[in-house]
Amino acid sequence: MYGQKSAVEIDTDSFFKTLPAESEDAKPASAHAQVPFVTPLREMNFVLNEVLDAPGHYQKLGYTDLTPDFVDEINGAVASFAEEKVAPLYSSGDAEGCKYNTDSSVSTPRGYKEAYEEWSQGGWSGLTVPEEYGGQGMPLSLGVIKSEIIGTANWSWSMYPGLSMGAINTLLLHASEEQKQTYLTKLVTGEWSGTMCLTEPACGTDLGQVSTRAVDNGDGSYSVTGTKVYISGGEHDMAENIVHIVLARLPGAPEGTKGISLFLVPKYLPNEEGELTGEESADNRNVTCVGIEDKMGIKSSATCVMGFENSKGWLIGEPNDGLNQMFTFMNTARLGTAMQGVCHMERSYQGALPWCMDRASMRALSGKKYPDDVADKIIVHPDVRKNLLTIKALTECGRAMIYDAALKADGMLDDDEAVREKCEEELGLHTPTMKAWLTELGIECSSLGMQVYGGAGFIKDYGMEQIMRDARISTLYEGTTGVQALDLLGRKIILDKGKELGKQAKLQIGEAFEIGTSSTAGNHNLRGHALEVASLSTQWVTTSMRIVAGAASDREIVGSASTDFLMFSGYISGAYQWLKMMNAAGTALDANPDMDAADRSFYESKLHTGRFYFDRLLPKAYALRDMSIKKPDSIMNMPLDGWDLATTLPSNSGDAYAGYKPE
């Protein structure tokens, strides 16, 4: 593993010279400037150790070796790998993209395969997997932190090992022991990678329409036939085999989601010893990549159309229980996608701040700040500062939200089913909010990062527009924002009768009261913020009750209220995290009045940023609350003939996958 570093300077051209060309006609690496990346270890450690007490949490779970120093060593090693091996491929990978070859294989950009091999050799794929399957047995939360570091360095590259983690967790909980020994162990070493195959050409969010079918071969295996689309990492050259986790229907299965089963379908079939023969080729593939998508962003992540034609696979778990099992994968993916929002926020901030410190334009309204220069640095202008502080405030509370959830998720793989169920219930309330709120704001922060550059942010030379393009997918895959909102309000609150919501609100009110009555609150003016968190936590519950009451007479209210309610929930959750962070910062300042200047500046910046959140961002919560309780009439009552029906889709719309139709 790699030693910790704070920052690195990489000569990308020299780095590429050491790598073999994937093909003679490969596109050259981008000559454009790249947004710098340094892992924010100090910020991460603050949340883990001083806000959430991760050391105490790990000790309670029995991880006695996971001291703050040891966790910092692990994170520092991941950081060095990210900064040295993955971040330098960010812009070049975007410029080169993935290539679909004539033999239906896919080539990833130069350097990707070599970085993945080094990642696998370092044992990183198995960090949180039980030792009996070749892993290191660390808690899941460390894997989430690992994902943040790698994802911020290069989100597209991180998707390949990230999807494998979803497959690993699914197999850990639902696969047979034979399946675990054959497939899980290879996923853990990184020799094989994994995917999630849900979406079909005519079936996206509504998985009840899944038409891929599986027929029993009579020998314990099944023949799977159908087409899956938008499959990230469905085909690539980084691992020798790919394990597809596939939703399909058995003959005679019930209609809708109750008739879906889950199957394991490998790209290449291993022999009886669970190994590949070494003779794998395009001629003996079990699954075929029909093509890859030409996308707006995440261009170096292969998004594939996968053809299954009598592809041999094996049932995972019980028949017709596939959707419940797949939710293990989906929850992992949704937490990871929530992290994507934070990753793009952090990237945007790291790209925007140096520009604002260096770029000179106009004079401050209050008088010259750089009198010896022709103009003042733009960091002095209020609107620029507001943009930067928005990114900073949302990044930091987003990180705290995800780390808080990650510590709760450490029970997901517990041997005790009751512990797992409790974990699922607690996470269920938070997952849709984090996934949707953080990704929506990840896009907003990416835009603000471009904005401070002015016109320079719109061109490729400065690297900011790539962050925006890469971020845009995050509100779409793993369930759109609207779907997450319906899940939150419909399933996690209404069907749950508000039990988990009530528990969380009670927790926040209690903690706000404890902080608000402390000496720290008095010393650092936190009492008003604590009172506001308590008040909004109460309104969180009462607002949901008003929506439910209205839905009794008009069911459209749930659909019209859901997204506004979710965003309202996000701003409340962000305020709760900021109150805890401000309290931790104030406590540190009070405990050590003689701390050095750098530490004092760090903690004082937490208090400043938190005040900005409460003053400038949290007020949006009240507008969202009010919008969520409006009647849906202005949305739903407009007749269809009032819309511009002369606008039509192109005649070939929807035919993108017509070229592959398995028998």
PDB file of C-alpha atoms in Angstrom, residues 16-113:
ATOM      1  CA  PHE A  16       1.521   7.747 -20.117  1.00  0.00           C
ATOM      2  CA  LYS A  17       4.897   6.989 -21.709  1.00  0.00           C
ATOM      3  CA  THR A  18       5.328   4.159 -19.206  1.00  0.00           C
ATOM      4  CA  LEU A  19       2.032   2.551 -20.235  1.00  0.00           C
ATOM      5  CA  PRO A  20       1.486   0.267 -23.214  1.00  0.00           C
ATOM      6  CA  ALA A  21      -0.840   1.653 -25.864  1.00  0.00           C
ATOM      7  CA  GLU A  22      -4.163  -0.176 -25.941  1.00  0.00           C
ATOM      8  CA  SER A  23      -4.361   0.160 -29.716  1.00  0.00           C
ATOM      9  CA  GLU A  24      -2.420   1.932 -32.410  1.00  0.00           C
ATOM     10  CA  ASP A  25      -5.344   4.202 -33.257  1.00  0.00           C
ATOM     11  CA  ALA A  26      -6.064   5.187 -29.651  1.00  0.00           C
ATOM     12  CA  LYS A  27      -6.820   8.873 -29.231  1.00  0.00           C
ATOM     13  CA  PRO A  28      -4.074  10.936 -27.612  1.00  0.00           C
ATOM     14  CA  ALA A  29      -4.417  12.030 -24.003  1.00  0.00           C
ATOM     15  CA  SER A  30      -6.068  15.391 -23.486  1.00  0.00           C
ATOM     16  CA  ALA A  31      -3.744  18.358 -23.526  1.00  0.00           C
ATOM     17  CA  HIS A  32      -6.260  20.367 -21.511  1.00  0.00           C
ATOM     18  CA  ALA A  33      -5.532  21.498 -17.997  1.00  0.00           C
ATOM     19  CA  GLN A  34      -6.852  19.296 -15.228  1.00  0.00           C
ATOM     20  CA  VAL A  35      -8.522  20.374 -12.016  1.00  0.00           C
ATOM     21  CA  PRO A  36      -6.059  19.613  -9.200  1.00  0.00           C
ATOM     22  CA  PHE A  37      -6.997  17.009  -6.600  1.00  0.00           C
ATOM     23  CA  VAL A  38      -5.834  16.632  -3.013  1.00  0.00           C
ATOM     24  CA  THR A  39      -7.651  14.297  -0.644  1.00  0.00           C
ATOM     25  CA  PRO A  40      -9.249  16.378   2.161  1.00  0.00           C
ATOM     26  CA  LEU A  41      -8.011  14.086   4.935  1.00  0.00           C
ATOM     27  CA  ARG A  42      -8.233  16.765   7.618  1.00  0.00           C
ATOM     28  CA  GLU A  43     -11.888  17.385   6.773  1.00  0.00           C
ATOM     29  CA  MET A  44     -12.634  13.661   6.740  1.00  0.00           C
ATOM     30  CA  ASN A  45     -10.928  13.031  10.060  1.00  0.00           C
ATOM     31  CA  PHE A  46     -12.814  15.905  11.674  1.00  0.00           C
ATOM     32  CA  VAL A  47     -16.174  14.365  10.786  1.00  0.00           C
ATOM     33  CA  LEU A  48     -15.141  10.827  11.688  1.00  0.00           C
ATOM     34  CA  ASN A  49     -13.327  11.478  14.952  1.00  0.00           C
ATOM     35  CA  GLU A  50     -14.689  14.709  16.366  1.00  0.00           C
ATOM     36  CA  VAL A  51     -18.285  14.849  15.121  1.00  0.00           C
ATOM     37  CA  LEU A  52     -19.425  11.219  14.837  1.00  0.00           C
ATOM     38  CA  ASP A  53     -17.002   9.487  17.242  1.00  0.00           C
ATOM     39  CA  ALA A  54     -16.173   6.732  14.765  1.00  0.00           C
ATOM     40  CA  PRO A  55     -13.387   5.441  17.078  1.00  0.00           C
ATOM     41  CA  GLY A  56     -15.937   4.747  19.817  1.00  0.00           C
ATOM     42  CA  HIS A  57     -18.282   3.177  17.275  1.00  0.00           C
ATOM     43  CA  TYR A  58     -15.595   0.797  16.028  1.00  0.00           C
ATOM     44  CA  GLN A  59     -14.620  -0.192  19.542  1.00  0.00           C
ATOM     45  CA  LYS A  60     -18.246  -1.090  20.327  1.00  0.00           C
ATOM     46  CA  LEU A  61     -18.337  -3.292  17.231  1.00  0.00           C
ATOM     47  CA  GLY A  62     -15.214  -5.119  18.386  1.00  0.00           C
ATOM     48  CA  TYR A  63     -12.741  -3.566  15.927  1.00  0.00           C
ATOM     49  CA  THR A  64     -10.224  -2.858  18.669  1.00  0.00           C
ATOM     50  CA  ASP A  65      -7.388  -2.230  16.188  1.00  0.00           C
ATOM     51  CA  LEU A  66      -9.267   0.558  14.391  1.00  0.00           C
ATOM     52  CA  THR A  67      -7.760   3.453  16.274  1.00  0.00           C
ATOM     53  CA  PRO A  68      -7.871   6.938  14.721  1.00  0.00           C
ATOM     54  CA  ASP A  69      -4.217   6.596  13.712  1.00  0.00           C
ATOM     55  CA  PHE A  70      -4.807   3.249  11.997  1.00  0.00           C
ATOM     56  CA  VAL A  71      -7.911   4.494  10.150  1.00  0.00           C
ATOM     57  CA  ASP A  72      -5.962   7.579   9.088  1.00  0.00           C
ATOM     58  CA  GLU A  73      -3.189   5.324   7.796  1.00  0.00           C
ATOM     59  CA  ILE A  74      -5.675   3.345   5.701  1.00  0.00           C
ATOM     60  CA  ASN A  75      -7.302   6.480   4.316  1.00  0.00           C
ATOM     61  CA  GLY A  76      -3.908   8.029   3.672  1.00  0.00           C
ATOM     62  CA  ALA A  77      -2.858   5.006   1.646  1.00  0.00           C
ATOM     63  CA  VAL A  78      -6.019   5.188  -0.460  1.00  0.00           C
ATOM     64  CA  ALA A  79      -5.402   8.925  -0.871  1.00  0.00           C
ATOM     65  CA  SER A  80      -1.896   8.413  -2.195  1.00  0.00           C
ATOM     66  CA  PHE A  81      -3.115   5.830  -4.686  1.00  0.00           C
ATOM     67  CA  ALA A  82      -5.920   8.145  -5.788  1.00  0.00           C
ATOM     68  CA  GLU A  83      -3.659  11.168  -6.182  1.00  0.00           C
ATOM     69  CA  GLU A  84      -0.814   9.325  -7.904  1.00  0.00           C
ATOM     70  CA  LYS A  85      -2.554   6.717 -10.059  1.00  0.00           C
ATOM     71  CA  VAL A  86      -6.209   7.617 -10.639  1.00  0.00           C
ATOM     72  CA  ALA A  87      -6.550  11.413 -10.592  1.00  0.00           C
ATOM     73  CA  PRO A  88      -4.027  11.874 -13.465  1.00  0.00           C
ATOM     74  CA  LEU A  89      -6.362   9.811 -15.676  1.00  0.00           C
ATOM     75  CA  TYR A  90      -9.410  12.007 -15.063  1.00  0.00           C
ATOM     76  CA  SER A  91      -9.179  14.415 -18.004  1.00  0.00           C
ATOM     77  CA  SER A  92      -7.340  12.090 -20.367  1.00  0.00           C
ATOM     78  CA  GLY A  93      -9.913   9.350 -19.794  1.00  0.00           C
ATOM     79  CA  ASP A  94     -12.698  11.793 -20.619  1.00  0.00           C
ATOM     80  CA  ALA A  95     -10.971  12.856 -23.834  1.00  0.00           C
ATOM     81  CA  GLU A  96     -10.231   9.307 -24.975  1.00  0.00           C
ATOM     82  CA  GLY A  97     -13.369   7.558 -23.733  1.00  0.00           C
ATOM     83  CA  CYS A  98     -14.119   3.870 -24.159  1.00  0.00           C
ATOM     84  CA  LYS A  99     -13.872   2.118 -27.503  1.00  0.00           C
ATOM     85  CA  TYR A 100     -16.248  -0.567 -28.790  1.00  0.00           C
ATOM     86  CA  ASN A 101     -14.277  -3.031 -30.906  1.00  0.00           C
ATOM     87  CA  THR A 102     -15.319  -5.191 -33.861  1.00  0.00           C
ATOM     88  CA  ASP A 103     -15.155  -8.361 -31.726  1.00  0.00           C
ATOM     89  CA  SER A 104     -17.710  -6.848 -29.281  1.00  0.00           C
ATOM     90  CA  SER A 105     -15.051  -6.163 -26.664  1.00  0.00           C
ATOM     91  CA  VAL A 106     -14.553  -2.753 -25.036  1.00  0.00           C
ATOM     92  CA  SER A 107     -11.231  -0.988 -24.497  1.00  0.00           C
ATOM     93  CA  THR A 108     -10.973   1.458 -21.614  1.00  0.00           C
ATOM     94  CA  PRO A 109      -8.754   4.566 -21.847  1.00  0.00           C
ATOM     95  CA  ARG A 110      -4.997   4.297 -21.490  1.00  0.00           C
ATOM     96  CA  GLY A 111      -3.850   3.756 -17.928  1.00  0.00           C
ATOM     97  CA  TYR A 112      -7.177   2.453 -16.619  1.00  0.00           C
ATOM     98  CA  LYS A 113      -6.300  -1.222 -16.760  1.00  0.00           C
TER      99      LYS A 113
END
